mmCIF file of C-alpha atoms in Angstrom:
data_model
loop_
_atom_site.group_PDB
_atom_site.id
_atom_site.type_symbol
_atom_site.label_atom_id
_atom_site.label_comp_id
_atom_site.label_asym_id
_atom_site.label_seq_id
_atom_site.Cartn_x
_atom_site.Cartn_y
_atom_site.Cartn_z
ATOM 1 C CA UNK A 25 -61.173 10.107 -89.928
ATOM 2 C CA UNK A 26 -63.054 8.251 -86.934
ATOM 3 C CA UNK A 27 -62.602 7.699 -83.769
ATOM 4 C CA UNK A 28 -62.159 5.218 -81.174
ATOM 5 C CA UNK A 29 -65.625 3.534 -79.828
ATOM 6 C CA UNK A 30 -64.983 5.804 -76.430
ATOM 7 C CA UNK A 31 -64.926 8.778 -79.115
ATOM 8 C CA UNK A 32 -62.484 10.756 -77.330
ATOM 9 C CA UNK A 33 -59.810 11.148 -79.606
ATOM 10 C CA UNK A 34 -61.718 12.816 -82.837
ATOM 11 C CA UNK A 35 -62.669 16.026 -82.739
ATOM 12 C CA UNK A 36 -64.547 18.043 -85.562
ATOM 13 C CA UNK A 37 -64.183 21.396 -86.842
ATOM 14 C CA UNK A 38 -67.670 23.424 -87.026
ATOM 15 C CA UNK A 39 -67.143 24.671 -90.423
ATOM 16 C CA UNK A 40 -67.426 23.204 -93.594
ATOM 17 C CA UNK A 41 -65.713 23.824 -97.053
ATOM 18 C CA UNK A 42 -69.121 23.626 -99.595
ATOM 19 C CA UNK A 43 -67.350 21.490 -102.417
ATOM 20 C CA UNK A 44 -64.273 19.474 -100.516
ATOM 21 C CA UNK A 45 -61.826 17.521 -102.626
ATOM 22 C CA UNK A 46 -61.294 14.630 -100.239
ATOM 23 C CA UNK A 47 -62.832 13.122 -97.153
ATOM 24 C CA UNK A 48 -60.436 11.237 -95.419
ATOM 25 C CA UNK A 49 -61.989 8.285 -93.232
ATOM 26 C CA UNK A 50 -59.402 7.192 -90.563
ATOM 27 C CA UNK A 51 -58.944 5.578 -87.103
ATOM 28 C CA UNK A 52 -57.471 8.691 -85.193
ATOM 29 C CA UNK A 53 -55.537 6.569 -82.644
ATOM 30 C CA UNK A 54 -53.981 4.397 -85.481
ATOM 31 C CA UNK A 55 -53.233 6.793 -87.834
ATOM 32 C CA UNK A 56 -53.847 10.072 -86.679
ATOM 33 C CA UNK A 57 -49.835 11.078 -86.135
ATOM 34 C CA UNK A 58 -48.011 9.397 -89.092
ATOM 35 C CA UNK A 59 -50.155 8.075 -92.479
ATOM 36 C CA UNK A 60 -52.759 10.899 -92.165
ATOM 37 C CA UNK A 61 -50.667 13.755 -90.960
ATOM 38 C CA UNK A 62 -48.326 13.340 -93.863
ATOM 39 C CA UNK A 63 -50.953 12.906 -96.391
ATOM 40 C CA UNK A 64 -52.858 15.964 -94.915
ATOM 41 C CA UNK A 65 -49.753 17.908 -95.350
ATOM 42 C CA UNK A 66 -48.880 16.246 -98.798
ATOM 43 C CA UNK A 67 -52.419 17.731 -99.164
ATOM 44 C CA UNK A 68 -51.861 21.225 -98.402
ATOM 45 C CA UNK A 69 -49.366 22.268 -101.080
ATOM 46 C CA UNK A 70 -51.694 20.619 -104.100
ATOM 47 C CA UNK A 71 -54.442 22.647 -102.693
ATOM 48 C CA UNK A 72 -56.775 19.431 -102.066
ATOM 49 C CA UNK A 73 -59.333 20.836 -99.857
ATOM 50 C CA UNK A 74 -60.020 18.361 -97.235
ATOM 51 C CA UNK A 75 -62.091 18.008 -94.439
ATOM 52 C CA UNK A 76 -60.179 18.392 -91.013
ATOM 53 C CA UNK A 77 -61.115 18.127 -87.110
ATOM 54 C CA UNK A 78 -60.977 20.344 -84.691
ATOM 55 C CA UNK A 79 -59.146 18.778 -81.625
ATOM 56 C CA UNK A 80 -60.673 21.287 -79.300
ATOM 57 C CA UNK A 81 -64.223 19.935 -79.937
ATOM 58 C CA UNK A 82 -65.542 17.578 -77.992
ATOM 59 C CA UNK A 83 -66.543 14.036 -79.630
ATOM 60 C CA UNK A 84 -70.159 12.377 -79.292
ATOM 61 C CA UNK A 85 -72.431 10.620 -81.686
ATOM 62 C CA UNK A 86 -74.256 13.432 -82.822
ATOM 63 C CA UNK A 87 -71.285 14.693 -84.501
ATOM 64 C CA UNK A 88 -72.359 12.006 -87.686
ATOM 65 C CA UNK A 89 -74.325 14.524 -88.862
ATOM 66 C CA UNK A 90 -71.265 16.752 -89.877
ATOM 67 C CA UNK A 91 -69.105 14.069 -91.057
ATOM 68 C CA UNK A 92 -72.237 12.949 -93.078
ATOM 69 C CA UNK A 93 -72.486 16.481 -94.468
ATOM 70 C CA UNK A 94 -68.057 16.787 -95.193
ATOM 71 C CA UNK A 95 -68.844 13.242 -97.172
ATOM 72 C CA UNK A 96 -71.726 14.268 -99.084
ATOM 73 C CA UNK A 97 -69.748 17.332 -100.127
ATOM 74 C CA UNK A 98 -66.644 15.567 -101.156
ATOM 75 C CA UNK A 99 -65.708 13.658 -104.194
ATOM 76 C CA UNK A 100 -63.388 11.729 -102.904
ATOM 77 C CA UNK A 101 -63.522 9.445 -100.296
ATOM 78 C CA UNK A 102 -60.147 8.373 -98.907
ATOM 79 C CA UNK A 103 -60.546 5.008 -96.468
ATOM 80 C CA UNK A 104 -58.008 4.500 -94.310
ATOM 81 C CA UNK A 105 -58.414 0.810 -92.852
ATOM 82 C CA UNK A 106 -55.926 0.748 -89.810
ATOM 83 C CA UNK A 107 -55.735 -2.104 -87.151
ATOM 84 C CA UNK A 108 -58.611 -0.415 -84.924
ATOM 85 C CA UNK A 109 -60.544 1.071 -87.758
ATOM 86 C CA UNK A 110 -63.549 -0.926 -86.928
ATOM 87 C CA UNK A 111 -63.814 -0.547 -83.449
ATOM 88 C CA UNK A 112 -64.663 3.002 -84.232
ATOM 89 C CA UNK A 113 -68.646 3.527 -84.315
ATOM 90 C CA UNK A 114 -67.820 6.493 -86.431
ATOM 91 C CA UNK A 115 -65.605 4.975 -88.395
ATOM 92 C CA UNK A 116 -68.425 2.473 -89.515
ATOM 93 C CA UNK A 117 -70.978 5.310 -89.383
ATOM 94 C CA UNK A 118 -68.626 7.008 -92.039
ATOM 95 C CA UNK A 119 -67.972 3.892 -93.924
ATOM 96 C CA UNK A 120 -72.045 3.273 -94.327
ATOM 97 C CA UNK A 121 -72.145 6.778 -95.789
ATOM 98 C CA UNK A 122 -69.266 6.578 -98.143
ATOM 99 C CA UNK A 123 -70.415 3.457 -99.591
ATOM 100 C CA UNK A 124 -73.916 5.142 -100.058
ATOM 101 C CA UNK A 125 -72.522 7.770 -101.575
ATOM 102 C CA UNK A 126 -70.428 5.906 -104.217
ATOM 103 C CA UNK A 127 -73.491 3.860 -105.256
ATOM 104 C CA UNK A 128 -76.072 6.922 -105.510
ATOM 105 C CA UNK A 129 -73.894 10.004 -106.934
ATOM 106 C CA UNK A 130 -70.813 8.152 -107.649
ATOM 107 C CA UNK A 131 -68.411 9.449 -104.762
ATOM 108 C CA UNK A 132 -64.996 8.047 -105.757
ATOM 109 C CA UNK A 133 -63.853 5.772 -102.982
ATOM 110 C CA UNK A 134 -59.977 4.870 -102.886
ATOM 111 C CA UNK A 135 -59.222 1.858 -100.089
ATOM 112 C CA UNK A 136 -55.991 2.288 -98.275
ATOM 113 C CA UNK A 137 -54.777 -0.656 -96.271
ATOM 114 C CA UNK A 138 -52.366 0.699 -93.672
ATOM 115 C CA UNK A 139 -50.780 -2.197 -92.072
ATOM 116 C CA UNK A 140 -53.904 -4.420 -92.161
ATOM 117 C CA UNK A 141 -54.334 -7.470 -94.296
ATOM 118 C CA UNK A 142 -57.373 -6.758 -96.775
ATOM 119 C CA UNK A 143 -58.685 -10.151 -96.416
ATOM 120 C CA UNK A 144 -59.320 -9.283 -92.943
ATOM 121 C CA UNK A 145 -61.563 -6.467 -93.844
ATOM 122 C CA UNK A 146 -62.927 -8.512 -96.715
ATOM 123 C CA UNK A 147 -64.041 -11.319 -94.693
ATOM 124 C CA UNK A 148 -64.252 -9.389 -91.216
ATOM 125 C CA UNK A 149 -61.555 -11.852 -89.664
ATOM 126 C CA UNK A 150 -59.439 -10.989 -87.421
ATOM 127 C CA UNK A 151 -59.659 -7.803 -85.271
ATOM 128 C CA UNK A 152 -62.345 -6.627 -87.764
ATOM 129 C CA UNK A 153 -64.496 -9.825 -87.016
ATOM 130 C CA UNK A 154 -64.004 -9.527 -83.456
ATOM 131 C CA UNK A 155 -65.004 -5.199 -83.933
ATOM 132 C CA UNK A 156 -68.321 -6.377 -84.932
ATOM 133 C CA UNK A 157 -69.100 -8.914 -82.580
ATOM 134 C CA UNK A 158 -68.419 -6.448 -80.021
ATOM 135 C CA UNK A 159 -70.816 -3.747 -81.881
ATOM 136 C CA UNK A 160 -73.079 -6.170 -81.721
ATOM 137 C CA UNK A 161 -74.186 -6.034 -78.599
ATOM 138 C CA UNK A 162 -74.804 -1.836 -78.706
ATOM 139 C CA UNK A 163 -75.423 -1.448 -82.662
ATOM 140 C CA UNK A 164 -77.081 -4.456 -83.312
ATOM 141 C CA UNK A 165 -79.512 -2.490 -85.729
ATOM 142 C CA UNK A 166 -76.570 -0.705 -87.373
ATOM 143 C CA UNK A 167 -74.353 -4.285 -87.653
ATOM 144 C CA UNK A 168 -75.640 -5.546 -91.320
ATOM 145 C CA UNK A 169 -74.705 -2.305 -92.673
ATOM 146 C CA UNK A 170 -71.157 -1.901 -91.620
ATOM 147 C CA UNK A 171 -70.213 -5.965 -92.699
ATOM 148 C CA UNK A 172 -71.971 -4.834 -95.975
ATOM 149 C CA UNK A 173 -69.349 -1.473 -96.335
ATOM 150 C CA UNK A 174 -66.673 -3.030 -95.111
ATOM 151 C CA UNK A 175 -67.219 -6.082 -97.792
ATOM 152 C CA UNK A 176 -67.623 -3.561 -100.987
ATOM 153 C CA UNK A 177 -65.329 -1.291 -100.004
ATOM 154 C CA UNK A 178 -62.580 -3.568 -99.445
ATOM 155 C CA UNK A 179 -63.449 -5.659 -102.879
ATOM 156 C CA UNK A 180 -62.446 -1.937 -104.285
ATOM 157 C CA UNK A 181 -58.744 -1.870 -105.741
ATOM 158 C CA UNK A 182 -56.592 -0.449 -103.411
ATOM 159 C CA UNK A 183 -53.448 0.085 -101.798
ATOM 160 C CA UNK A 184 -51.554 -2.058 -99.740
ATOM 161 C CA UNK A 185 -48.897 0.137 -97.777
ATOM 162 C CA UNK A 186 -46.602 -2.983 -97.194
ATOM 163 C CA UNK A 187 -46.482 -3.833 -100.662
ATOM 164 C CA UNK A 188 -45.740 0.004 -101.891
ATOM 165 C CA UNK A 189 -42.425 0.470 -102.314
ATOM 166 C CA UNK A 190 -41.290 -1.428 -100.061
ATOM 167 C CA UNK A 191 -43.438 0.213 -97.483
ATOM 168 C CA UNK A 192 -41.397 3.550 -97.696
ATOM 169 C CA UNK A 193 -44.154 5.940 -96.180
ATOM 170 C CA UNK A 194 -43.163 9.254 -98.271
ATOM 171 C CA UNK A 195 -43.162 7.358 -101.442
ATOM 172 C CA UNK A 196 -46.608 5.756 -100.896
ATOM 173 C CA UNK A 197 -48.105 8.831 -99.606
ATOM 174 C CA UNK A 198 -46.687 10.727 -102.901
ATOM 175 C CA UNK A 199 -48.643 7.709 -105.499
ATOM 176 C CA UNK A 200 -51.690 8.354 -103.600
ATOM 177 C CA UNK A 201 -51.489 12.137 -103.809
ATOM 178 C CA UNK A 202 -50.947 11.644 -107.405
ATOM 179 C CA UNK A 203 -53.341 9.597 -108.042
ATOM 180 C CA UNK A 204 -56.253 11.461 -106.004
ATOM 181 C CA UNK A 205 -54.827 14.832 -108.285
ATOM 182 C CA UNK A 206 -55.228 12.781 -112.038
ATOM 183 C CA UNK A 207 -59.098 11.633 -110.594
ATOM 184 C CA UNK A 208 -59.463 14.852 -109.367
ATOM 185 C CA UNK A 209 -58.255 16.248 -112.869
ATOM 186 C CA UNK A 210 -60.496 14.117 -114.538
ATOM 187 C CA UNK A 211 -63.384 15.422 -112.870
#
């Protein structure tokens, strides 16, 4: 869950579950008010414990330090690549984190592409290749990183909303809910 580069539109909660089941890592404006609120209410009745803002807090960059914490707590990470997910500094702050995450501890990371072509994100083309030039110029430090997340994360197997049943939203969101239950079964 990230928001837009202004970082108005994502607010966090102050209080953190100790062992979440899933973080979900999403472009707010993009997704915010159909593929996340369904799958946060598919959630609910599976009791997945997941990590959730509070829209009455205000949004800045220090707030990375609690979505590092909700990630490092999870054991799934949920990556929602939207349209605008990479104009989002904390989108790509998240991303860096995830993708830590998976390689030190082993965080299960589960790619969705919602309405985005993966090659895009793959090979930071289109708007995710323009996204970065533009963070150049602010994150320049912080650039290498994000193409390097972005990369791995989208060479993960995924899903491809447009090629899930025929791109019906309540039967996608249902094989991803089932899916996150068997791995979180597993564990």
């Amino acid at each position: 869950m990230a928001s837009s580069s202004s970082h108005s539109d994502i607010p966090v909660s102050s209080s953190l579950s100790r062992n979440l089941d899933v973080f979900v890592s999403f472009k707010s404006s993009d997704t915010r008010d159909n593929i996340v609120d369904h799958l946060f209410t598919a959630f609910s009745p599976q009791e997945i414990s997941t990590y959730k803002y509070d829209p009455t807090v205000p949004v800045d960059k220090s707030i990375v330090h609690t979505l590092i914490k909700a990630i490092k707590d999870s054991q799934i990470s949920l990556l929602i690549f939207s349209e605008n997910y990479a104009d989002s500094y904390l989108c790509l702050e998240e991303l860096a984190c995830i993708m830590k995450c998976k390689d030190e501890r082993g965080l299960i990371v589960m790619p969705v592409f919602y309405h985005v072509d993966p090659k895009d994100v793959q090979k930071l083309t289109g708007k995710y290749g323009e996204a970065l030039e533009k963070h150049e110029l602010e994150n320049k430090d912080k650039v290498e990183s994000w193409k390097k997340a972005l990369v791995d994360a989208s060479s993960i197997a995924g899903w491809e909303v447009n090629h899930i049943a025929n791109g019906n939203e309540s039967r996608y969101i249902k094989e991803i809910v089932e899916t996150i239950l068997n791995r979180l079964n597993r564990l």
